[in-house]
Amino acid sequence: MSRSKLLYAHSGGVTAVINATAAAVIAAAREQEGRIGGVLAAHRGIVGVLHEDLIDTSGLDAAALARLARTPGGAFGSCRFDLPHDDDGKVMERLFAVFDAHEVGFLLYNGGNGSMDAVARLQAEARRRAHPLVCIGVPKTVDNDIVGTDCCPGFGSAAKYLATSMLEAGLDIASMAGPKGSVFVMEVMGRNTGWLAAATALAAGGDPERPPHIVLVPEAAFDEEAFLARVRETTERLGYCAITVAEGIRRTDGSLLMEKSHDARGYVQLGGAGSAVARMIHGRLGYKHHWAIPDYLQRAGGHWLSATDHAQAIAVGRAAVAYAVQGLGGTMPAIRRVRDAPYQWDMAPLDCDAIANLERTLPADFVRADGLHVTAAACDYIRPLIVGEFTQPTQHGLPDYRAFDLPRLGRRLAAWRG
Amino acid sequence: MSRSKLLYAHSGGVTAVINATAAAVIAAAREQEGRIGGVLAAHRGIVGVLHEDLIDTSGLDAAALARLARTPGGAFGSCRFDLPHDDDGKVMERLFAVFDAHEVGFLLYNGGNGSMDAVARLQAEARRRAHPLVCIGVPKTVDNDIVGTDCCPGFGSAAKYLATSMLEAGLDIASMAGPKGSVFVMEVMGRNTGWLAAATALAAGGDPERPPHIVLVPEAAFDEEAFLARVRETTERLGYCAITVAEGIRRTDGSLLMEKSHDARGYVQLGGAGSAVARMIHGRLGYKHHWAIPDYLQRAGGHWLSATDHAQAIAVGRAAVAYAVQGLGGTMPAIRRVRDAPYQWDMAPLDCDAIANLERTLPADFVRADGLHVTAAACDYIRPLIVGEFTQPTQHGLPDYRAFDLPRLGRRLAAWRG
């Protein structure tokens, strides 16, 4: 059997551990030297493939791969790009032309739901063309919304970061609580799902008097009056109230809570749900209000990784290479939970066709009936995913992240004019 | 000589290491059992003293003190309260009544500039009354704006948190950079001073191409056109631009940049400078924009303490007890820098009268001439303050912070009706 190259690509938003997956893919592929003739990485994901902007990873030695595996962000660059359905196959044609020009026989695509759709479509296209390409999905998303896997690499570290942040900010605001009342709102990622918001509930350790006192998720409609009543009741009892808000919460009429405002030039601007909620409380109840928006910090926290998440990020990368050489095109390594405590898991190939473009939301029994918090079942599910610390080497007090030397391959095709 | 009690109080905003100072004060005071007959702590700072709401710390054993020393927030509660000048001495009268009712001979007041004013005034009042009270200031503030000390405990850990956050978020946004351009803005604390904003410059490691590309501090007037020109130039070159904004930046006319908006009920609301800047860039230049507001997270990051800061927080607590028994009333232990690299420091008593209510801003040579960044001199000053990591014990993946048993002393006076 001929040796062909493996092409690896990040897809969509990056995470604190996606580089760990990348490093594992490269290391595992090198162990398959009888089957895999080298590893290329797309610069900026599938857009880089279209533009034939490909990185030669052969110069990354073991030390560089170890460093890559602990560096947050996506070292090869990523993008948000969905394969079009209405371009008469031009994008597909170009992708296969690039694969052929660079002897790519294996494509490992590291992303979320949309990426698994791309994997399924690319594999179907290869079948249609009787092309030998083997395309494997590799799960990644802080949103934890891929169907059919216990969890998604990237989520555990973001969950740990946010639960720790709520725990620590909660101690701060509790210190400052007084008779006038104060509220703290933390807005977390999650346009359609409340997984990251739910993770902050771990900060309370099961005690309803400890932060967060309220957790708002997109799966439960936001009822302003019921919410404010709970805020008032909590603040009157404790002197303060700490609240987690997923960015995508919606009112009972389905409208997003993100605030709308006009800037000095009249542009309509969307602000965050967190500041909207904090301002609502201040306006209606008069309490002192603070809000935090960790934004990118929550998905880039390499200084405080979940060791469990990091191990899973590596494992899915290695499994994807194994599936590739086994010819399991169109699949993704899915994580399966064997037991909760102690957490045990394994992996199995899952057909990307069956999960593409689906979205895993919080199950009904993870959201409290009043829609203002998550349940113990949600905490039991998330708890093992944040366990374990990871020691980063430091220099001058900061994690020792450094740039990588990523030489590009020469172009063999005409420029892409898509 | 009679043994009298030592009363310790937090003042103002808390930090990730103020409890380390508190624990050091309690431990050091117990070593002075010939002079100090026990340690009381005010619940909620000076307001707690007025209300005779005092905590008996004698039940905190060595294990509890060790745990206290690594717990962020202020375990005894804090408040923002300035001693009034216009109350005919009623507050002073009440404070001394409480001191006398509980045999308090030593007051250790752990705060910022305003607190050092309170220390000076309380000591002056004791002299006027020929009262034996010895009042010592203990420095603490993430703002790093106390005059006469090399730095303020609390700052180093917040600086480390923010520099790490910019470093990590910078890797994320660099991964996602593309031809359309994107900007990331992180708003940090600092109403009047740019110390925390300046700390984020450490993330760049001296490389002008690495985040943060722009650092806006209150000490430099915000020139919108010069700023936008730099954002455009950076984004066109790199595909992205990362910016730190201190919350208190002002326009050249002196007005705050915090945005003003009206909520649904017509209330005027102040938003943050960070979102104002991000929206300005989006409106004027059209780039994709994200902003982060760490808010309380930046001063509560116990999971990522600066070991240097933690050591200084302990040292000022121990020194303050030593000054108390030496009768150095009206002073504060000031940190003195002996050398930069390796960082060496010691402490000396500083007269609170000389520094009360002053504010230490960034010196002119710490701010770049164009007002859009800080200098290498600023980085050289801050770098040693963030050095050293501190391992927190964890439970289920989160720092193992637990509540403390803080029994109250019985009241001996009539209720305060101030």
JSON list of N, CA, C and O in Angstrom, two decimals, chain A residues 44 74 77-78 160-161 168 172 175 177 265 271 279 290 292-293 295 299-303 389 394 397 401, chain B residues 44 74 77-78 160-161 168 172 175 177 271 279 284 290 292-293 295 299-303 389 394 397 401:
[
{"chain": "A", "resi": 44, "resn": "ARG", "atom": "N", "xyz": [-4.74, 28.19, 9.08]},
{"chain": "A", "resi": 44, "resn": "ARG", "atom": "CA", "xyz": [-6.09, 28.73, 9.12]},
{"chain": "A", "resi": 44, "resn": "ARG", "atom": "C", "xyz": [-7.13, 27.74, 8.58]},
{"chain": "A", "resi": 44, "resn": "ARG", "atom": "O", "xyz": [-8.07, 28.12, 7.87]},
{"chain": "A", "resi": 74, "resn": "GLY", "atom": "N", "xyz": [-4.83, 27.93, 18.84]},
{"chain": "A", "resi": 74, "resn": "GLY", "atom": "CA", "xyz": [-4.58, 26.99, 17.74]},
{"chain": "A", "resi": 74, "resn": "GLY", "atom": "C", "xyz": [-3.33, 27.43, 17.00]},
{"chain": "A", "resi": 74, "resn": "GLY", "atom": "O", "xyz": [-3.34, 28.42, 16.25]},
{"chain": "A", "resi": 77, "resn": "GLY", "atom": "N", "xyz": [-3.53, 28.12, 13.29]},
{"chain": "A", "resi": 77, "resn": "GLY", "atom": "CA", "xyz": [-4.57, 29.05, 12.82]},
{"chain": "A", "resi": 77, "resn": "GLY", "atom": "C", "xyz": [-5.84, 28.30, 12.49]},
{"chain": "A", "resi": 77, "resn": "GLY", "atom": "O", "xyz": [-5.82, 27.15, 12.06]},
{"chain": "A", "resi": 78, "resn": "SER", "atom": "N", "xyz": [-6.96, 28.98, 12.72]},
{"chain": "A", "resi": 78, "resn": "SER", "atom": "CA", "xyz": [-8.26, 28.36, 12.45]},
{"chain": "A", "resi": 78, "resn": "SER", "atom": "C", "xyz": [-9.14, 29.34, 11.71]},
{"chain": "A", "resi": 78, "resn": "SER", "atom": "O", "xyz": [-8.72, 30.46, 11.38]},
{"chain": "A", "resi": 160, "resn": "LYS", "atom": "N", "xyz": [-13.53, 24.16, 34.06]},
{"chain": "A", "resi": 160, "resn": "LYS", "atom": "CA", "xyz": [-12.71, 24.32, 35.26]},
{"chain": "A", "resi": 160, "resn": "LYS", "atom": "C", "xyz": [-12.37, 25.80, 35.48]},
{"chain": "A", "resi": 160, "resn": "LYS", "atom": "O", "xyz": [-12.45, 26.30, 36.60]},
{"chain": "A", "resi": 161, "resn": "TYR", "atom": "N", "xyz": [-12.02, 26.47, 34.39]},
{"chain": "A", "resi": 161, "resn": "TYR", "atom": "CA", "xyz": [-11.70, 27.90, 34.48]},
{"chain": "A", "resi": 161, "resn": "TYR", "atom": "C", "xyz": [-12.89, 28.69, 35.03]},
{"chain": "A", "resi": 161, "resn": "TYR", "atom": "O", "xyz": [-12.76, 29.52, 35.93]},
{"chain": "A", "resi": 168, "resn": "GLU", "atom": "N", "xyz": [-13.90, 31.97, 43.10]},
{"chain": "A", "resi": 168, "resn": "GLU", "atom": "CA", "xyz": [-13.01, 33.01, 43.61]},
{"chain": "A", "resi": 168, "resn": "GLU", "atom": "C", "xyz": [-13.69, 34.38, 43.64]},
{"chain": "A", "resi": 168, "resn": "GLU", "atom": "O", "xyz": [-13.60, 35.11, 44.64]},
{"chain": "A", "resi": 172, "resn": "ASP", "atom": "N", "xyz": [-14.78, 37.02, 46.87]},
{"chain": "A", "resi": 172, "resn": "ASP", "atom": "CA", "xyz": [-14.54, 38.47, 46.86]},
{"chain": "A", "resi": 172, "resn": "ASP", "atom": "C", "xyz": [-15.84, 39.22, 47.16]},
{"chain": "A", "resi": 172, "resn": "ASP", "atom": "O", "xyz": [-15.91, 40.05, 48.08]},
{"chain": "A", "resi": 175, "resn": "SER", "atom": "N", "xyz": [-17.08, 39.02, 50.64]},
{"chain": "A", "resi": 175, "resn": "SER", "atom": "CA", "xyz": [-16.32, 39.88, 51.55]},
{"chain": "A", "resi": 175, "resn": "SER", "atom": "C", "xyz": [-16.88, 41.29, 51.59]},
{"chain": "A", "resi": 175, "resn": "SER", "atom": "O", "xyz": [-16.78, 41.98, 52.61]},
{"chain": "A", "resi": 177, "resn": "ALA", "atom": "N", "xyz": [-20.01, 42.19, 50.84]},
{"chain": "A", "resi": 177, "resn": "ALA", "atom": "CA", "xyz": [-21.46, 42.27, 50.99]},
{"chain": "A", "resi": 177, "resn": "ALA", "atom": "C", "xyz": [-21.84, 43.14, 52.18]},
{"chain": "A", "resi": 177, "resn": "ALA", "atom": "O", "xyz": [-21.20, 43.11, 53.21]},
{"chain": "A", "resi": 265, "resn": "ARG", "atom": "N", "xyz": [-22.61, 57.24, 16.70]},
{"chain": "A", "resi": 265, "resn": "ARG", "atom": "CA", "xyz": [-22.91, 57.47, 15.29]},
{"chain": "A", "resi": 265, "resn": "ARG", "atom": "C", "xyz": [-24.21, 56.82, 14.87]},
{"chain": "A", "resi": 265, "resn": "ARG", "atom": "O", "xyz": [-24.53, 56.75, 13.69]},
{"chain": "A", "resi": 271, "resn": "GLY", "atom": "N", "xyz": [-24.81, 44.30, 22.86]},
{"chain": "A", "resi": 271, "resn": "GLY", "atom": "CA", "xyz": [-23.95, 44.10, 24.02]},
{"chain": "A", "resi": 271, "resn": "GLY", "atom": "C", "xyz": [-24.22, 42.73, 24.57]},
{"chain": "A", "resi": 271, "resn": "GLY", "atom": "O", "xyz": [-24.94, 41.93, 23.98]},
{"chain": "A", "resi": 279, "resn": "ARG", "atom": "N", "xyz": [-27.54, 45.37, 34.59]},
{"chain": "A", "resi": 279, "resn": "ARG", "atom": "CA", "xyz": [-28.18, 46.69, 34.55]},
{"chain": "A", "resi": 279, "resn": "ARG", "atom": "C", "xyz": [-29.66, 46.60, 34.90]},
{"chain": "A", "resi": 279, "resn": "ARG", "atom": "O", "xyz": [-30.23, 47.51, 35.49]},
{"chain": "A", "resi": 290, "resn": "HIS", "atom": "N", "xyz": [-21.96, 44.56, 39.52]},
{"chain": "A", "resi": 290, "resn": "HIS", "atom": "CA", "xyz": [-20.70, 44.32, 38.82]},
{"chain": "A", "resi": 290, "resn": "HIS", "atom": "C", "xyz": [-20.93, 43.20, 37.84]},
{"chain": "A", "resi": 290, "resn": "HIS", "atom": "O", "xyz": [-21.72, 42.30, 38.11]},
{"chain": "A", "resi": 292, "resn": "ALA", "atom": "N", "xyz": [-18.72, 40.50, 35.02]},
{"chain": "A", "resi": 292, "resn": "ALA", "atom": "CA", "xyz": [-17.48, 40.02, 34.42]},
{"chain": "A", "resi": 292, "resn": "ALA", "atom": "C", "xyz": [-17.81, 39.31, 33.12]},
{"chain": "A", "resi": 292, "resn": "ALA", "atom": "O", "xyz": [-18.83, 38.63, 33.02]},
{"chain": "A", "resi": 293, "resn": "ILE", "atom": "N", "xyz": [-16.94, 39.51, 32.14]},
{"chain": "A", "resi": 293, "resn": "ILE", "atom": "CA", "xyz": [-17.07, 38.81, 30.86]},
{"chain": "A", "resi": 293, "resn": "ILE", "atom": "C", "xyz": [-15.71, 38.20, 30.54]},
{"chain": "A", "resi": 293, "resn": "ILE", "atom": "O", "xyz": [-14.84, 38.87, 30.00]},
{"chain": "A", "resi": 295, "resn": "ASP", "atom": "N", "xyz": [-14.91, 36.14, 28.29]},
{"chain": "A", "resi": 295, "resn": "ASP", "atom": "CA", "xyz": [-14.70, 36.09, 26.84]},
{"chain": "A", "resi": 295, "resn": "ASP", "atom": "C", "xyz": [-13.61, 35.06, 26.49]},
{"chain": "A", "resi": 295, "resn": "ASP", "atom": "O", "xyz": [-13.66, 33.95, 26.98]},
{"chain": "A", "resi": 299, "resn": "ARG", "atom": "N", "xyz": [-11.65, 30.16, 27.26]},
{"chain": "A", "resi": 299, "resn": "ARG", "atom": "CA", "xyz": [-11.31, 29.03, 26.40]},
{"chain": "A", "resi": 299, "resn": "ARG", "atom": "C", "xyz": [-9.81, 28.97, 26.11]},
{"chain": "A", "resi": 299, "resn": "ARG", "atom": "O", "xyz": [-9.38, 28.15, 25.31]},
{"chain": "A", "resi": 300, "resn": "ALA", "atom": "N", "xyz": [-9.04, 29.81, 26.78]},
{"chain": "A", "resi": 300, "resn": "ALA", "atom": "CA", "xyz": [-7.59, 29.88, 26.52]},
{"chain": "A", "resi": 300, "resn": "ALA", "atom": "C", "xyz": [-6.76, 29.69, 27.80]},
{"chain": "A", "resi": 300, "resn": "ALA", "atom": "O", "xyz": [-5.57, 29.93, 27.80]},
{"chain": "A", "resi": 301, "resn": "GLY", "atom": "N", "xyz": [-7.39, 29.23, 28.87]},
{"chain": "A", "resi": 301, "resn": "GLY", "atom": "CA", "xyz": [-6.73, 29.22, 30.18]},
{"chain": "A", "resi": 301, "resn": "GLY", "atom": "C", "xyz": [-5.72, 28.10, 30.37]},
{"chain": "A", "resi": 301, "resn": "GLY", "atom": "O", "xyz": [-5.89, 27.24, 31.23]},
{"chain": "A", "resi": 302, "resn": "GLY", "atom": "N", "xyz": [-4.66, 28.14, 29.60]},
{"chain": "A", "resi": 302, "resn": "GLY", "atom": "CA", "xyz": [-3.63, 27.11, 29.68]},
{"chain": "A", "resi": 302, "resn": "GLY", "atom": "C", "xyz": [-2.95, 27.02, 31.03]},
{"chain": "A", "resi": 302, "resn": "GLY", "atom": "O", "xyz": [-2.36, 25.99, 31.37]},
{"chain": "A", "resi": 303, "resn": "HIS", "atom": "N", "xyz": [-3.02, 28.10, 31.82]},
{"chain": "A", "resi": 303, "resn": "HIS", "atom": "CA", "xyz": [-2.37, 28.07, 33.13]},
{"chain": "A", "resi": 303, "resn": "HIS", "atom": "C", "xyz": [-3.18, 27.27, 34.14]},
{"chain": "A", "resi": 303, "resn": "HIS", "atom": "O", "xyz": [-2.72, 27.05, 35.26]},
{"chain": "A", "resi": 389, "resn": "GLU", "atom": "N", "xyz": [-4.86, 18.75, 37.82]},
{"chain": "A", "resi": 389, "resn": "GLU", "atom": "CA", "xyz": [-4.14, 19.97, 37.47]},
{"chain": "A", "resi": 389, "resn": "GLU", "atom": "C", "xyz": [-2.96, 19.63, 36.56]},
{"chain": "A", "resi": 389, "resn": "GLU", "atom": "O", "xyz": [-2.55, 18.48, 36.45]},
{"chain": "A", "resi": 394, "resn": "THR", "atom": "N", "xyz": [7.13, 27.94, 33.73]},
{"chain": "A", "resi": 394, "resn": "THR", "atom": "CA", "xyz": [6.96, 29.39, 33.65]},
{"chain": "A", "resi": 394, "resn": "THR", "atom": "C", "xyz": [8.30, 30.07, 33.39]},
{"chain": "A", "resi": 394, "resn": "THR", "atom": "O", "xyz": [9.36, 29.49, 33.63]},
{"chain": "A", "resi": 397, "resn": "GLY", "atom": "N", "xyz": [7.45, 34.33, 35.75]},
{"chain": "A", "resi": 397, "resn": "GLY", "atom": "CA", "xyz": [6.12, 34.35, 36.36]},
{"chain": "A", "resi": 397, "resn": "GLY", "atom": "C", "xyz": [4.96, 34.09, 35.40]},
{"chain": "A", "resi": 397, "resn": "GLY", "atom": "O", "xyz": [3.81, 34.05, 35.83]},
{"chain": "A", "resi": 401, "resn": "TYR", "atom": "N", "xyz": [5.04, 30.03, 27.04]},
{"chain": "A", "resi": 401, "resn": "TYR", "atom": "CA", "xyz": [4.56, 29.74, 25.69]},
{"chain": "A", "resi": 401, "resn": "TYR", "atom": "C", "xyz": [5.50, 30.46, 24.72]},
{"chain": "A", "resi": 401, "resn": "TYR", "atom": "O", "xyz": [5.84, 31.62, 24.94]},
{"chain": "B", "resi": 44, "resn": "ARG", "atom": "N", "xyz": [-16.48, 43.07, 58.61]},
{"chain": "B", "resi": 44, "resn": "ARG", "atom": "CA", "xyz": [-16.75, 44.17, 57.68]},
{"chain": "B", "resi": 44, "resn": "ARG", "atom": "C", "xyz": [-15.99, 45.45, 58.06]},
{"chain": "B", "resi": 44, "resn": "ARG", "atom": "O", "xyz": [-16.51, 46.56, 57.96]},
{"chain": "B", "resi": 74, "resn": "GLY", "atom": "N", "xyz": [-11.67, 38.57, 51.39]},
{"chain": "B", "resi": 74, "resn": "GLY", "atom": "CA", "xyz": [-11.41, 38.99, 52.77]},
{"chain": "B", "resi": 74, "resn": "GLY", "atom": "C", "xyz": [-12.31, 38.21, 53.70]},
{"chain": "B", "resi": 74, "resn": "GLY", "atom": "O", "xyz": [-13.52, 38.46, 53.78]},
{"chain": "B", "resi": 77, "resn": "GLY", "atom": "N", "xyz": [-14.61, 40.05, 56.05]},
{"chain": "B", "resi": 77, "resn": "GLY", "atom": "CA", "xyz": [-15.50, 41.05, 55.48]},
{"chain": "B", "resi": 77, "resn": "GLY", "atom": "C", "xyz": [-14.83, 42.41, 55.47]},
{"chain": "B", "resi": 77, "resn": "GLY", "atom": "O", "xyz": [-14.02, 42.73, 56.34]},
{"chain": "B", "resi": 78, "resn": "SER", "atom": "N", "xyz": [-15.16, 43.21, 54.46]},
{"chain": "B", "resi": 78, "resn": "SER", "atom": "CA", "xyz": [-14.56, 44.53, 54.35]},
{"chain": "B", "resi": 78, "resn": "SER", "atom": "C", "xyz": [-15.66, 45.55, 54.03]},
{"chain": "B", "resi": 78, "resn": "SER", "atom": "O", "xyz": [-16.84, 45.20, 53.93]},
{"chain": "B", "resi": 160, "resn": "LYS", "atom": "N", "xyz": [-0.09, 39.42, 37.72]},
{"chain": "B", "resi": 160, "resn": "LYS", "atom": "CA", "xyz": [0.23, 38.11, 37.13]},
{"chain": "B", "resi": 160, "resn": "LYS", "atom": "C", "xyz": [-1.00, 37.54, 36.43]},
{"chain": "B", "resi": 160, "resn": "LYS", "atom": "O", "xyz": [-0.90, 37.01, 35.31]},
{"chain": "B", "resi": 161, "resn": "TYR", "atom": "N", "xyz": [-2.15, 37.67, 37.07]},
{"chain": "B", "resi": 161, "resn": "TYR", "atom": "CA", "xyz": [-3.40, 37.18, 36.48]},
{"chain": "B", "resi": 161, "resn": "TYR", "atom": "C", "xyz": [-3.67, 37.87, 35.14]},
{"chain": "B", "resi": 161, "resn": "TYR", "atom": "O", "xyz": [-3.99, 37.23, 34.14]},
{"chain": "B", "resi": 168, "resn": "GLU", "atom": "N", "xyz": [-2.63, 34.55, 27.10]},
{"chain": "B", "resi": 168, "resn": "GLU", "atom": "CA", "xyz": [-3.42, 33.41, 26.64]},
{"chain": "B", "resi": 168, "resn": "GLU", "atom": "C", "xyz": [-4.50, 33.84, 25.65]},
{"chain": "B", "resi": 168, "resn": "GLU", "atom": "O", "xyz": [-4.69, 33.20, 24.60]},
{"chain": "B", "resi": 172, "resn": "ASP", "atom": "N", "xyz": [-5.16, 32.95, 21.50]},
{"chain": "B", "resi": 172, "resn": "ASP", "atom": "CA", "xyz": [-6.46, 32.58, 20.92]},
{"chain": "B", "resi": 172, "resn": "ASP", "atom": "C", "xyz": [-6.79, 33.48, 19.74]},
{"chain": "B", "resi": 172, "resn": "ASP", "atom": "O", "xyz": [-7.08, 33.02, 18.63]},
{"chain": "B", "resi": 175, "resn": "SER", "atom": "N", "xyz": [-4.84, 32.95, 16.66]},
{"chain": "B", "resi": 175, "resn": "SER", "atom": "CA", "xyz": [-5.26, 31.75, 15.92]},
{"chain": "B", "resi": 175, "resn": "SER", "atom": "C", "xyz": [-6.40, 32.05, 14.97]},
{"chain": "B", "resi": 175, "resn": "SER", "atom": "O", "xyz": [-6.54, 31.40, 13.93]},
{"chain": "B", "resi": 177, "resn": "ALA", "atom": "N", "xyz": [-7.11, 35.02, 13.63]},
{"chain": "B", "resi": 177, "resn": "ALA", "atom": "CA", "xyz": [-6.90, 36.22, 12.81]},
{"chain": "B", "resi": 177, "resn": "ALA", "atom": "C", "xyz": [-7.06, 35.88, 11.33]},
{"chain": "B", "resi": 177, "resn": "ALA", "atom": "O", "xyz": [-6.63, 34.83, 10.88]},
{"chain": "B", "resi": 271, "resn": "GLY", "atom": "N", "xyz": [-21.39, 52.22, 31.22]},
{"chain": "B", "resi": 271, "resn": "GLY", "atom": "CA", "xyz": [-20.78, 50.94, 30.85]},
{"chain": "B", "resi": 271, "resn": "GLY", "atom": "C", "xyz": [-19.29, 51.08, 30.99]},
{"chain": "B", "resi": 271, "resn": "GLY", "atom": "O", "xyz": [-18.77, 52.08, 31.47]},
{"chain": "B", "resi": 279, "resn": "ARG", "atom": "N", "xyz": [-16.44, 48.91, 20.75]},
{"chain": "B", "resi": 279, "resn": "ARG", "atom": "CA", "xyz": [-17.53, 49.34, 19.85]},
{"chain": "B", "resi": 279, "resn": "ARG", "atom": "C", "xyz": [-17.09, 50.49, 18.95]},
{"chain": "B", "resi": 279, "resn": "ARG", "atom": "O", "xyz": [-17.52, 50.59, 17.80]},
{"chain": "B", "resi": 284, "resn": "ARG", "atom": "N", "xyz": [-16.03, 52.41, 13.67]},
{"chain": "B", "resi": 284, "resn": "ARG", "atom": "CA", "xyz": [-15.20, 53.24, 12.79]},
{"chain": "B", "resi": 284, "resn": "ARG", "atom": "C", "xyz": [-14.42, 52.43, 11.77]},
{"chain": "B", "resi": 284, "resn": "ARG", "atom": "O", "xyz": [-14.19, 52.88, 10.65]},
{"chain": "B", "resi": 290, "resn": "HIS", "atom": "N", "xyz": [-14.21, 41.81, 20.05]},
{"chain": "B", "resi": 290, "resn": "HIS", "atom": "CA", "xyz": [-14.49, 41.07, 21.28]},
{"chain": "B", "resi": 290, "resn": "HIS", "atom": "C", "xyz": [-13.93, 41.88, 22.44]},
{"chain": "B", "resi": 290, "resn": "HIS", "atom": "O", "xyz": [-12.92, 42.54, 22.28]},
{"chain": "B", "resi": 292, "resn": "ALA", "atom": "N", "xyz": [-13.20, 41.57, 26.84]},
{"chain": "B", "resi": 292, "resn": "ALA", "atom": "CA", "xyz": [-13.23, 40.83, 28.10]},
{"chain": "B", "resi": 292, "resn": "ALA", "atom": "C", "xyz": [-13.17, 41.82, 29.25]},
{"chain": "B", "resi": 292, "resn": "ALA", "atom": "O", "xyz": [-12.48, 42.85, 29.18]},
{"chain": "B", "resi": 293, "resn": "ILE", "atom": "N", "xyz": [-13.93, 41.51, 30.30]},
{"chain": "B", "resi": 293, "resn": "ILE", "atom": "CA", "xyz": [-13.90, 42.31, 31.53]},
{"chain": "B", "resi": 293, "resn": "ILE", "atom": "C", "xyz": [-13.69, 41.35, 32.69]},
{"chain": "B", "resi": 293, "resn": "ILE", "atom": "O", "xyz": [-14.65, 40.75, 33.19]},
{"chain": "B", "resi": 295, "resn": "ASP", "atom": "N", "xyz": [-13.05, 41.95, 35.72]},
{"chain": "B", "resi": 295, "resn": "ASP", "atom": "CA", "xyz": [-13.72, 42.46, 36.93]},
{"chain": "B", "resi": 295, "resn": "ASP", "atom": "C", "xyz": [-13.13, 41.80, 38.18]},
{"chain": "B", "resi": 295, "resn": "ASP", "atom": "O", "xyz": [-11.92, 41.74, 38.32]},
{"chain": "B", "resi": 299, "resn": "ARG", "atom": "N", "xyz": [-8.78, 40.28, 40.83]},
{"chain": "B", "resi": 299, "resn": "ARG", "atom": "CA", "xyz": [-8.23, 40.52, 42.17]},
{"chain": "B", "resi": 299, "resn": "ARG", "atom": "C", "xyz": [-8.51, 39.35, 43.12]},
{"chain": "B", "resi": 299, "resn": "ARG", "atom": "O", "xyz": [-8.23, 39.46, 44.32]},
{"chain": "B", "resi": 300, "resn": "ALA", "atom": "N", "xyz": [-9.04, 38.27, 42.58]},
{"chain": "B", "resi": 300, "resn": "ALA", "atom": "CA", "xyz": [-9.42, 37.12, 43.42]},
{"chain": "B", "resi": 300, "resn": "ALA", "atom": "C", "xyz": [-8.75, 35.82, 42.95]},
{"chain": "B", "resi": 300, "resn": "ALA", "atom": "O", "xyz": [-9.13, 34.75, 43.41]},
{"chain": "B", "resi": 301, "resn": "GLY", "atom": "N", "xyz": [-7.77, 35.91, 42.05]},
{"chain": "B", "resi": 301, "resn": "GLY", "atom": "CA", "xyz": [-7.24, 34.72, 41.40]},
{"chain": "B", "resi": 301, "resn": "GLY", "atom": "C", "xyz": [-6.32, 33.88, 42.27]},
{"chain": "B", "resi": 301, "resn": "GLY", "atom": "O", "xyz": [-5.14, 33.72, 41.96]},
{"chain": "B", "resi": 302, "resn": "GLY", "atom": "N", "xyz": [-6.86, 33.31, 43.31]},
{"chain": "B", "resi": 302, "resn": "GLY", "atom": "CA", "xyz": [-6.06, 32.49, 44.22]},
{"chain": "B", "resi": 302, "resn": "GLY", "atom": "C", "xyz": [-5.44, 31.27, 43.57]},
{"chain": "B", "resi": 302, "resn": "GLY", "atom": "O", "xyz": [-4.46, 30.72, 44.07]},
{"chain": "B", "resi": 303, "resn": "HIS", "atom": "N", "xyz": [-5.99, 30.83, 42.44]},
{"chain": "B", "resi": 303, "resn": "HIS", "atom": "CA", "xyz": [-5.44, 29.65, 41.77]},
{"chain": "B", "resi": 303, "resn": "HIS", "atom": "C", "xyz": [-4.16, 29.98, 41.02]},
{"chain": "B", "resi": 303, "resn": "HIS", "atom": "O", "xyz": [-3.50, 29.07, 40.51]},
{"chain": "B", "resi": 389, "resn": "GLU", "atom": "N", "xyz": [5.22, 30.70, 41.50]},
{"chain": "B", "resi": 389, "resn": "GLU", "atom": "CA", "xyz": [3.88, 30.10, 41.54]},
{"chain": "B", "resi": 389, "resn": "GLU", "atom": "C", "xyz": [3.61, 29.54, 42.94]},
{"chain": "B", "resi": 389, "resn": "GLU", "atom": "O", "xyz": [4.51, 29.37, 43.74]},
{"chain": "B", "resi": 394, "resn": "THR", "atom": "N", "xyz": [-6.34, 21.09, 45.82]},
{"chain": "B", "resi": 394, "resn": "THR", "atom": "CA", "xyz": [-7.63, 21.11, 45.12]},
{"chain": "B", "resi": 394, "resn": "THR", "atom": "C", "xyz": [-8.52, 19.99, 45.62]},
{"chain": "B", "resi": 394, "resn": "THR", "atom": "O", "xyz": [-8.05, 19.01, 46.22]},
{"chain": "B", "resi": 397, "resn": "GLY", "atom": "N", "xyz": [-11.03, 19.11, 41.44]},
{"chain": "B", "resi": 397, "resn": "GLY", "atom": "CA", "xyz": [-10.57, 19.99, 40.37]},
{"chain": "B", "resi": 397, "resn": "GLY", "atom": "C", "xyz": [-10.64, 21.47, 40.66]},
{"chain": "B", "resi": 397, "resn": "GLY", "atom": "O", "xyz": [-10.25, 22.28, 39.82]},
{"chain": "B", "resi": 401, "resn": "TYR", "atom": "N", "xyz": [-11.02, 25.85, 48.85]},
{"chain": "B", "resi": 401, "resn": "TYR", "atom": "CA", "xyz": [-11.33, 26.94, 49.78]},
{"chain": "B", "resi": 401, "resn": "TYR", "atom": "C", "xyz": [-12.54, 26.50, 50.61]},
{"chain": "B", "resi": 401, "resn": "TYR", "atom": "O", "xyz": [-13.49, 25.96, 50.06]}
]
